[in-house]
CSV table of C-alpha atoms in Angstrom, one decimal:
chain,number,residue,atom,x,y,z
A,1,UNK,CA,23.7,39.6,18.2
A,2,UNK,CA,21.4,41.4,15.4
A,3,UNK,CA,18.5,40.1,15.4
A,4,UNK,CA,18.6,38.6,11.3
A,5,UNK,CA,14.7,36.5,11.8
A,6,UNK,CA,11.4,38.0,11.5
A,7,UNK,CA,9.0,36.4,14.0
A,8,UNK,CA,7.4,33.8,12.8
A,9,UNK,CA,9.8,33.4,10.1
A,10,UNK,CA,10.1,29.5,9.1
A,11,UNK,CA,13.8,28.1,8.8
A,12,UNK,CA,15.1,24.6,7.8
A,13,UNK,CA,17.8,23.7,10.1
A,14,UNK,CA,20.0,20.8,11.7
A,15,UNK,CA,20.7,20.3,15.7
A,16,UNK,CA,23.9,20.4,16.6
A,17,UNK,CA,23.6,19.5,20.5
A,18,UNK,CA,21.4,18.2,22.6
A,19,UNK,CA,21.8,19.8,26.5
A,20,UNK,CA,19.3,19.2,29.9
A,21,UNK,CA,16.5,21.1,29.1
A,22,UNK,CA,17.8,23.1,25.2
A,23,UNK,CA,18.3,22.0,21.5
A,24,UNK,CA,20.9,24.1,19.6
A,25,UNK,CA,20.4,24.6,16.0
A,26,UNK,CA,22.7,25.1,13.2
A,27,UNK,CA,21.7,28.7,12.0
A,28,UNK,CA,25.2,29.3,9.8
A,29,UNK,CA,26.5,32.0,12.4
A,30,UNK,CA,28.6,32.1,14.9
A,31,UNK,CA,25.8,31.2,17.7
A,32,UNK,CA,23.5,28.2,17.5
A,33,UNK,CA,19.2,28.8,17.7
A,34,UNK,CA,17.9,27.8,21.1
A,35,UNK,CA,14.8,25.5,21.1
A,36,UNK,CA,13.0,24.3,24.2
A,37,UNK,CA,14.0,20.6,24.7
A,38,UNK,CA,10.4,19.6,25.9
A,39,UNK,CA,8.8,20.4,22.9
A,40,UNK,CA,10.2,17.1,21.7
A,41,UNK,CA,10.1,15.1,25.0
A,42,UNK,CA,7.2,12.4,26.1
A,43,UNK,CA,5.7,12.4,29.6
A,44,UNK,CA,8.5,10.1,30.3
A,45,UNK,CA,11.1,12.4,29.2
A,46,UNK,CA,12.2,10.7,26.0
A,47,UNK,CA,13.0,12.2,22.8
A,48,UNK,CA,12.0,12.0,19.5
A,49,UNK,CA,14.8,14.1,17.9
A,50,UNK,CA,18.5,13.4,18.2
A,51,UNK,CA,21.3,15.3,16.7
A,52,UNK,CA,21.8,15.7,13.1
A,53,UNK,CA,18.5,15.9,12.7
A,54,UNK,CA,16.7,18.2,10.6
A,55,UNK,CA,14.0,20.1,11.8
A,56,UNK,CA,11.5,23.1,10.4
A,57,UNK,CA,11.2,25.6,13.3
A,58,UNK,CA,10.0,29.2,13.7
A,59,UNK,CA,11.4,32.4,14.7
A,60,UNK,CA,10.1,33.0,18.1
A,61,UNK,CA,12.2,36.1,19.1
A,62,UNK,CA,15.7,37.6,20.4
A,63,UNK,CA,16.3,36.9,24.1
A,64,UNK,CA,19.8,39.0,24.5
A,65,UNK,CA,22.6,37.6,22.0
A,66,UNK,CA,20.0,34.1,22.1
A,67,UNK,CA,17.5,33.4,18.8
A,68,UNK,CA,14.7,31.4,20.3
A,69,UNK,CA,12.7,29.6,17.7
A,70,UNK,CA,9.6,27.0,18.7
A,71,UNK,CA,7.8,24.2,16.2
A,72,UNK,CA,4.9,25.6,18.1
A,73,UNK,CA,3.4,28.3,20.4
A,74,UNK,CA,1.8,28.0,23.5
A,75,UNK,CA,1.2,29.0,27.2
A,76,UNK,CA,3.2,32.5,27.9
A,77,UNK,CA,4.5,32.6,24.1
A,78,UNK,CA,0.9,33.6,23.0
A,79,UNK,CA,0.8,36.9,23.1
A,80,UNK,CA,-1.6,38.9,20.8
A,81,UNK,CA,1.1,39.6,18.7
A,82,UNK,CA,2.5,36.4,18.4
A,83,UNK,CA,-0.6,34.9,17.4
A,84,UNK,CA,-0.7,37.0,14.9
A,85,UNK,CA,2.4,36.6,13.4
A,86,UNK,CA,1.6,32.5,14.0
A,87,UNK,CA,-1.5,33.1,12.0
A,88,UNK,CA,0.2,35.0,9.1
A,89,UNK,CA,3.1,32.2,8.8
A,90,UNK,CA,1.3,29.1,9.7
A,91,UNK,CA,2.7,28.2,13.0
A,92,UNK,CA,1.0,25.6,15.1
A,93,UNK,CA,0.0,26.7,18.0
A,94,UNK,CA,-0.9,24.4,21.1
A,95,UNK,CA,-4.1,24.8,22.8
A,96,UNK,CA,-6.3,23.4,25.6
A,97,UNK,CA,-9.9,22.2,24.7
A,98,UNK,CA,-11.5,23.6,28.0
A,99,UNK,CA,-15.5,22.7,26.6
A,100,UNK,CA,-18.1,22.0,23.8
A,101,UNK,CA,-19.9,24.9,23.1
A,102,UNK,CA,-22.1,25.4,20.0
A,103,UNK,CA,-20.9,24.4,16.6
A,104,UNK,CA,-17.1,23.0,18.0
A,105,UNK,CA,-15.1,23.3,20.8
A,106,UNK,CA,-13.5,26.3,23.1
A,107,UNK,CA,-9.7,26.2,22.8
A,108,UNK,CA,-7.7,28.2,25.4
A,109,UNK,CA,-4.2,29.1,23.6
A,110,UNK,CA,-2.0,30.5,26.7
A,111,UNK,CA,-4.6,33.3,28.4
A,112,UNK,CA,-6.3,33.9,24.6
A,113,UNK,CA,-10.2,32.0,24.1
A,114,UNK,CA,-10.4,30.4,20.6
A,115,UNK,CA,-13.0,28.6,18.4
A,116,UNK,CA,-12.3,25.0,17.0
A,117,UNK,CA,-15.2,23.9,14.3
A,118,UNK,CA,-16.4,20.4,14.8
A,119,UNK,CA,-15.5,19.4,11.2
A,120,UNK,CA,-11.6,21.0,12.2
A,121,UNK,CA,-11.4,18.6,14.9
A,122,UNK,CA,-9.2,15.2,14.4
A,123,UNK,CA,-8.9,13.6,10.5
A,124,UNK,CA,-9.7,10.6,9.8
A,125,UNK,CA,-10.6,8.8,12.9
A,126,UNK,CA,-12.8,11.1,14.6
A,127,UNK,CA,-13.7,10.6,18.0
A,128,UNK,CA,-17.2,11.4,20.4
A,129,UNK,CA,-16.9,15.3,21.2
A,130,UNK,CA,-16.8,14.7,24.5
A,131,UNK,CA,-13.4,12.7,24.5
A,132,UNK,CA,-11.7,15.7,22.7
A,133,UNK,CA,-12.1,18.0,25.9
A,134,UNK,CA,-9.7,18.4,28.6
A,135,UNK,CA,-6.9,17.3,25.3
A,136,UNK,CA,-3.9,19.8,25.0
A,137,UNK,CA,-4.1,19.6,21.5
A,138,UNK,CA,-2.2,21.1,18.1
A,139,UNK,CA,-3.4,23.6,16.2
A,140,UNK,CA,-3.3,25.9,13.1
A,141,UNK,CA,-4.8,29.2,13.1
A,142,UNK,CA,-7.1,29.4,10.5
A,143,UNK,CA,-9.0,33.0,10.9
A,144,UNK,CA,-7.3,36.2,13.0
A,145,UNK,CA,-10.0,38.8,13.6
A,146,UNK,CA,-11.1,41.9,15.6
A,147,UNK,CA,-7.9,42.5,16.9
A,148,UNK,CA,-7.5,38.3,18.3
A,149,UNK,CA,-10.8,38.9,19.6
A,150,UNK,CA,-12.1,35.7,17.0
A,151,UNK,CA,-9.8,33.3,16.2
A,152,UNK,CA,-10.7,29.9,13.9
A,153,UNK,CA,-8.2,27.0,15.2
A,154,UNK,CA,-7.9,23.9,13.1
A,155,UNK,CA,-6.5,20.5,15.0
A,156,UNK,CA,-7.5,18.7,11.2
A,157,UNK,CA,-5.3,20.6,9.2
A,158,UNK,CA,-2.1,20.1,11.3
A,159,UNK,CA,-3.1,16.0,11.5
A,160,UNK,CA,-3.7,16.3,8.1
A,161,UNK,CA,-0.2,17.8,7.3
A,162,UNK,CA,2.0,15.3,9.5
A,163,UNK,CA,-0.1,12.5,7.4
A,164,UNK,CA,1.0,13.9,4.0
A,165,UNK,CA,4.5,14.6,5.8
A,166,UNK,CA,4.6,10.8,6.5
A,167,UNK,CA,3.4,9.7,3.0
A,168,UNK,CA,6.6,11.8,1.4
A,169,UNK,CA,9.0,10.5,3.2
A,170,UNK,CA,7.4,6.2,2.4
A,171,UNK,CA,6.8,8.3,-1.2
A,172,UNK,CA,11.0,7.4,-1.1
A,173,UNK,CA,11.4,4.8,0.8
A,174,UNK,CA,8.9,2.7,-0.7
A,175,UNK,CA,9.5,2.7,-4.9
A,176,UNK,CA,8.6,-0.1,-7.4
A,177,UNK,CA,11.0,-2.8,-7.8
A,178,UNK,CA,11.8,-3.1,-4.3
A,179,UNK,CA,11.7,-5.6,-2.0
A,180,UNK,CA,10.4,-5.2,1.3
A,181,UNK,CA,9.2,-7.3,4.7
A,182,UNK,CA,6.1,-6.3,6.3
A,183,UNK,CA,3.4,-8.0,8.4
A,184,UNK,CA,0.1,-9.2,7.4
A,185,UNK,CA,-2.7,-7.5,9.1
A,186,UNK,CA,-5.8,-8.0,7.3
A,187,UNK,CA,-7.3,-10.5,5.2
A,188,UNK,CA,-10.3,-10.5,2.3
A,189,UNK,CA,-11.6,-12.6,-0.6
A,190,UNK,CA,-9.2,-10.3,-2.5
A,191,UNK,CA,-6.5,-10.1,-1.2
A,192,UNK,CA,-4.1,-9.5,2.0
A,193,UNK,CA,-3.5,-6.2,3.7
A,194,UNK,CA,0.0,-6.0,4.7
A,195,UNK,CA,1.9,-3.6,7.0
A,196,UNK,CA,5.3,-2.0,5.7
A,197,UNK,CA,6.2,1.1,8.3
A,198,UNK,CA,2.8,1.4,9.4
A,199,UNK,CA,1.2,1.6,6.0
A,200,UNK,CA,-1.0,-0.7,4.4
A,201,UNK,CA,-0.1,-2.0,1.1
A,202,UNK,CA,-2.2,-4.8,-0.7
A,203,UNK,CA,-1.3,-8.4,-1.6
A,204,UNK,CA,-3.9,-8.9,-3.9
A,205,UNK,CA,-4.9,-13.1,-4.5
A,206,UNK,CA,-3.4,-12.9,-7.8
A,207,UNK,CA,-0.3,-11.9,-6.9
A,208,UNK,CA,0.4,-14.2,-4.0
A,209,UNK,CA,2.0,-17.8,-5.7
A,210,UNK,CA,2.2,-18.3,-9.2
A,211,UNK,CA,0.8,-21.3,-8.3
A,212,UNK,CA,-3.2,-20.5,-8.1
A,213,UNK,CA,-4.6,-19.2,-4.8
A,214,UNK,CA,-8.8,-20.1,-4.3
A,215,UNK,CA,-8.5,-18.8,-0.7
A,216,UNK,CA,-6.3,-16.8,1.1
A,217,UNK,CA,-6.8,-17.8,4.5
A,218,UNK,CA,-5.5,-21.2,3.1
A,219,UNK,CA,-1.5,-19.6,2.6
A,220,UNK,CA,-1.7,-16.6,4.5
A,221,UNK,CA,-2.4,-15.9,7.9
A,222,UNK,CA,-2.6,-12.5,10.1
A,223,UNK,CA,0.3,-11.8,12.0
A,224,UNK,CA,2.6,-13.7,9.7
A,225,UNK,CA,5.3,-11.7,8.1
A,226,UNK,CA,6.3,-12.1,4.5
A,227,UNK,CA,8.7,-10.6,2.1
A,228,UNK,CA,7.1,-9.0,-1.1
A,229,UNK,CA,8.3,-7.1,-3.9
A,230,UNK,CA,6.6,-3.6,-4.2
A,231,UNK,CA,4.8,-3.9,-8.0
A,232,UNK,CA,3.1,-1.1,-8.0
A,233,UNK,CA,2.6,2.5,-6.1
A,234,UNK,CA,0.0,5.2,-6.6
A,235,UNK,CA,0.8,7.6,-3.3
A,236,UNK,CA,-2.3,10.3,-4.6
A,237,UNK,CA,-4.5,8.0,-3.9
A,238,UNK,CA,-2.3,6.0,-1.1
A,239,UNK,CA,-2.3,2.7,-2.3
A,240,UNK,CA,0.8,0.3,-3.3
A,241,UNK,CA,0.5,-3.3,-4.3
A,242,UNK,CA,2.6,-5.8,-3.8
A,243,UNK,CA,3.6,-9.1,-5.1
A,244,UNK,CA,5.1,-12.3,-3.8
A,245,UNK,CA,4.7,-14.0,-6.6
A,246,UNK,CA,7.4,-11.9,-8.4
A,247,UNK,CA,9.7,-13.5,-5.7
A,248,UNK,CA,9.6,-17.0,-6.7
A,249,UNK,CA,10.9,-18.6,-10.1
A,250,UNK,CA,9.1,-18.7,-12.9
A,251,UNK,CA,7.6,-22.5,-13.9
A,252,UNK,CA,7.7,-21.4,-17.3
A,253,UNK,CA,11.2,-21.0,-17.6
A,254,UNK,CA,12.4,-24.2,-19.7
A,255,UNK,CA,8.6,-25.6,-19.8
A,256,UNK,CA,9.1,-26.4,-23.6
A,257,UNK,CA,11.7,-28.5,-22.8
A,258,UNK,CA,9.9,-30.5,-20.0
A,259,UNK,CA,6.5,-30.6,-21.8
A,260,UNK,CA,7.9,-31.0,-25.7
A,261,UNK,CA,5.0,-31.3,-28.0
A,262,UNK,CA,4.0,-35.5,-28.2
A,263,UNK,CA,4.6,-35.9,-24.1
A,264,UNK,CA,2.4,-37.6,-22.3
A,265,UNK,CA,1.2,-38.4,-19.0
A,266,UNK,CA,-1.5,-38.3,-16.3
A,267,UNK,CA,-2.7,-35.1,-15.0
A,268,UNK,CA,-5.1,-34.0,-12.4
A,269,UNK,CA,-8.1,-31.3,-13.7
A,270,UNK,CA,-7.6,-27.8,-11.7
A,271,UNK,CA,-10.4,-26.0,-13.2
A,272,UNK,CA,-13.2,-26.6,-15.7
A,273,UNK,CA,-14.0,-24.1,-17.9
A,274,UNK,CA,-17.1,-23.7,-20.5
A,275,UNK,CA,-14.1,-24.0,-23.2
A,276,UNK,CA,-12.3,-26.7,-22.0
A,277,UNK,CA,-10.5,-28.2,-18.7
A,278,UNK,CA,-7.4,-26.8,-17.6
A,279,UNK,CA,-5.3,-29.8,-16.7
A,280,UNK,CA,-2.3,-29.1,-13.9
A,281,UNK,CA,1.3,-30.4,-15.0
A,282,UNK,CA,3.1,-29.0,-12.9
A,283,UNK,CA,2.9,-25.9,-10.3
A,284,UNK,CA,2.2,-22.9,-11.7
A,285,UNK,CA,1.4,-24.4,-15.2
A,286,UNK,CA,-1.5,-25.5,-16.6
A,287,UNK,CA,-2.4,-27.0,-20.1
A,288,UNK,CA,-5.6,-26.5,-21.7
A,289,UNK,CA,-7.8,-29.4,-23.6
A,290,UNK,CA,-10.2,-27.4,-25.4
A,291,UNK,CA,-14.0,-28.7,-25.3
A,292,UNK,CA,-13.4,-29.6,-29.0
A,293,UNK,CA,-11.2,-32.5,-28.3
A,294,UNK,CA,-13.3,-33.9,-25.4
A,295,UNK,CA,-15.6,-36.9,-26.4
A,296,UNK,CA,-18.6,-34.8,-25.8
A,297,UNK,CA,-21.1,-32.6,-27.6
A,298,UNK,CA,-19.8,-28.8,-27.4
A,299,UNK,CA,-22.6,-27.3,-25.6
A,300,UNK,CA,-22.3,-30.0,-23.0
A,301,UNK,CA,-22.3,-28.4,-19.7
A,302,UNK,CA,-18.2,-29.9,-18.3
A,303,UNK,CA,-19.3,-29.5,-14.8
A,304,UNK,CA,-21.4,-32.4,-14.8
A,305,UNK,CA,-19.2,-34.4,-16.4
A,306,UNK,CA,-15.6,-34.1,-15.1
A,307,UNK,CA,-14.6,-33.2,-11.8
A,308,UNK,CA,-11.6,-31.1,-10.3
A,309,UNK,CA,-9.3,-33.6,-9.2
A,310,UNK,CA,-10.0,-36.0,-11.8
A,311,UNK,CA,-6.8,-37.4,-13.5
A,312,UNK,CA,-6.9,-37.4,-17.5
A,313,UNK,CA,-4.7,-39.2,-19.4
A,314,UNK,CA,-3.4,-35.9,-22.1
A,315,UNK,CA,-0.3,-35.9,-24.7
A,316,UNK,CA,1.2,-32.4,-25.2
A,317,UNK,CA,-0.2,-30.9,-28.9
A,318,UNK,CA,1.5,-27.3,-28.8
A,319,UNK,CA,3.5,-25.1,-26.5
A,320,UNK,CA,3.6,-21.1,-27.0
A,321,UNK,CA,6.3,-20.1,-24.4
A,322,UNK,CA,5.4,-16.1,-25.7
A,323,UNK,CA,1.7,-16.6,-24.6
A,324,UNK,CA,2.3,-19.0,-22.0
A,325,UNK,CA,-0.2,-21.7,-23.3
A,326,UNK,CA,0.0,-25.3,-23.4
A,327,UNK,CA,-2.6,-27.5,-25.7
A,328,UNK,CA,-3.6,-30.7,-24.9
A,329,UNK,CA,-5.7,-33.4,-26.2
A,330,UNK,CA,-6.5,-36.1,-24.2
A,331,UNK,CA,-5.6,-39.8,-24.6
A,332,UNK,CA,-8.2,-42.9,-23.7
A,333,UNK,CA,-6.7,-46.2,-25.3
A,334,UNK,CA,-3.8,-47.5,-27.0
A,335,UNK,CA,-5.3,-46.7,-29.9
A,336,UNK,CA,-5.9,-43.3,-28.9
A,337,UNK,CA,-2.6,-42.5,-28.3
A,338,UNK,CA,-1.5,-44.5,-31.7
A,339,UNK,CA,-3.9,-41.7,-33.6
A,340,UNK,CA,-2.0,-38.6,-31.7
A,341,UNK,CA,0.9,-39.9,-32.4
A,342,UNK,CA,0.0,-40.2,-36.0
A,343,UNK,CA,-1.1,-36.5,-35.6
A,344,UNK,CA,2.0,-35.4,-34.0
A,345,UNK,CA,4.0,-36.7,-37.3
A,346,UNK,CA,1.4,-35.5,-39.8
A,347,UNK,CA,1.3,-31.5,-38.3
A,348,UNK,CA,3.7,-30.1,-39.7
A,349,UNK,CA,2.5,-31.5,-43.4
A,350,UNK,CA,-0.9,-30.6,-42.3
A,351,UNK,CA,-2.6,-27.8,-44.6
A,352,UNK,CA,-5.3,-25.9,-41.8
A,353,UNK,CA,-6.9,-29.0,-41.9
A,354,UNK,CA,-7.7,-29.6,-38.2
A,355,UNK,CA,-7.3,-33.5,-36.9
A,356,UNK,CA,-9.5,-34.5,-33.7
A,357,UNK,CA,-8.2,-38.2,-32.4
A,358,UNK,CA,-11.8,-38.4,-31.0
A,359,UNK,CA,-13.5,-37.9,-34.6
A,360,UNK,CA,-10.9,-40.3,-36.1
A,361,UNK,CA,-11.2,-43.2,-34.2
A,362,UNK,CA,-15.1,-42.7,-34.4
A,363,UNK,CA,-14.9,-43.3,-37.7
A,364,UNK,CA,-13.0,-46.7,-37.6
């Protein structure tokens, strides 16, 4: 067969069959490339490749009428020329780390010595030197000199490129809008970590209930797996947020009609603001009674006054479905609530003029 591959030439390419010990590749001839089958096999012998599969390989060289190609060189493939040709096309080469030696590590690739730096060693867990020799290792072949008399190897830059291999492929799995089951891993004041095909996205405490969250550890737990919609993704800097919040339905649909301004009822404070206390009225939706319509002097410290928990009796002044907001006033006495009322009837005739059921029934 002529020989149509230049050594070290990279080719994109499918497997067609799977035998004992070879991989045949679809090359668009009438004969199949030849890969070894153990450049894909674990120490048990399993694969990590079937067919239909597509693979990126290198043009190794013409045995007869048979185009071998490798993913990566090593033992009697690395001949002088070889290397050369694996240094000029960027094919990994696979190396032994026989010892520590000043400034890195001593790589044997097949029969040739090479030099690994110590910042070319692993990525982003980096281990004690010593636990890196002995290790049959990947490589790239960073500097070719003196006839392959000095050779640079880097193990970071082929870790490095199987990592940003990885994020591609969740770059298309993983999209906003969808939604996605994962398990939690890792929890913080902030938020919760969760896995989604080995990544880590982030739940952050906002995002988790529309219904409001003071501590995660309280709804979440590690190990626990949840379904969450993906809200947001910024793969440069590997980080995507997620949200189960956007999962459940929204209190606020039809909240005018349950709360219509002149309701009334009791309602527990959930938070106390400078401004006001927010009063809960149902989940996920809180009214506000501004400090103005509380019976006390406005720079009155609420804290020491109310208490979360606390029920207030409230009748429903406004609702503003676009901003989400529900006033309140609060209601103390018949006589109170005879004087919202009264409000309630007067507001739409009312000028600006602002009417505080507290200040009128001071007056009386």
């Amino acid at each position: 067969m002529k020989n149509t591959y230049e050594a070290g030439q990279q080719v994109t390419t499918k497997i067609v069959a799977i035998s004992s010990d070879t991989i045949f590749l679809d090359l668009g001839l009438k004969s199949e490339g030849i890969l070894d089958k153990a450049e894909f096999a674990n120490q048990a012998g399993e694969l990590s490749v079937k067919e239909g599969d597509t693979l990126t390989v290198y043009f190794l060289e013409n045995r007869g009428d048979e185009l071998h190609f490798t993913t990566k060189l090593s033992g009697q493939k690395a001949g002088k020329e070889i290397l050369e040709s694996a240094y000029k096309n960027g094919i990994p080469v696979e190396g032994h780390v026989t010892q520590e030696i000043k400034g890195g590590f001593e790589v044997m690739v097949g029969s040739v010595r090479a030099f690994c730096p110590y910042s070319q060693m692993g990525y982003r867990q980096r281990k004690e030197p010593s636990e890196y020799v002995g290790q049959h290792l990947t490589f790239r072949i960073q500097e070719y000199k003196n006839d392959g008399k000095n050779i640079v190897l880097s193990n970071r830059a082929i870790l490095e490129a199987e990592e940003n291999q990885k994020l591609n492929k969740l770059a298309q799995d993983l999209t906003v809008g969808m939604t996605v089951t994962g398990t939690v891993t890792r929890i913080e004041s902030y938020g919760a970590f969760v896995s989604l095909q080995g990544f880590e996205a982030l739940l952050p405490v906002s995002e988790i209930s529309r219904v409001r969250v003071n501590n995660v550890h309280d709804v979440l737990r590690v190990g626990q797996e949840i379904t969450a919609k993906i809200i947001k993704t910024d793969w440069q800097h590997e980080r995507v947020s997620l949200s189960t919040k956007e999962l459940e339905a929204d209190p606020w649909d039809g909240a005018d009609k349950r709360f219509p301004v002149g309701t009334s009822l009791e309602s527990e404070i959930s938070r106390i603001a400078e401004f006001g206390l927010f009063i809960s009225l149902a989940p996920g939706i809180d009214g506000l009674v501004h400090i103005s319509k509380l019976p006390v002097e406005r720079n009155t410290n609420l804290r020491k006054v109310y208490k979360v928990g606390e029920k207030l009796p409230i009748v429903v002044e406004k609702v503003d479905m676009e901003e989400r907001r529900i006033s309140l006033a609060p209601v103390v006495s018949n006589e109170e609530q005879n004087n919202a009322n009264e409000y309630l009837s007067r507001q739409h005739d009312n000028e600006g003029e602002t009417y505080n059921p507290f200040a009128a029934l001071l007056k009386k």
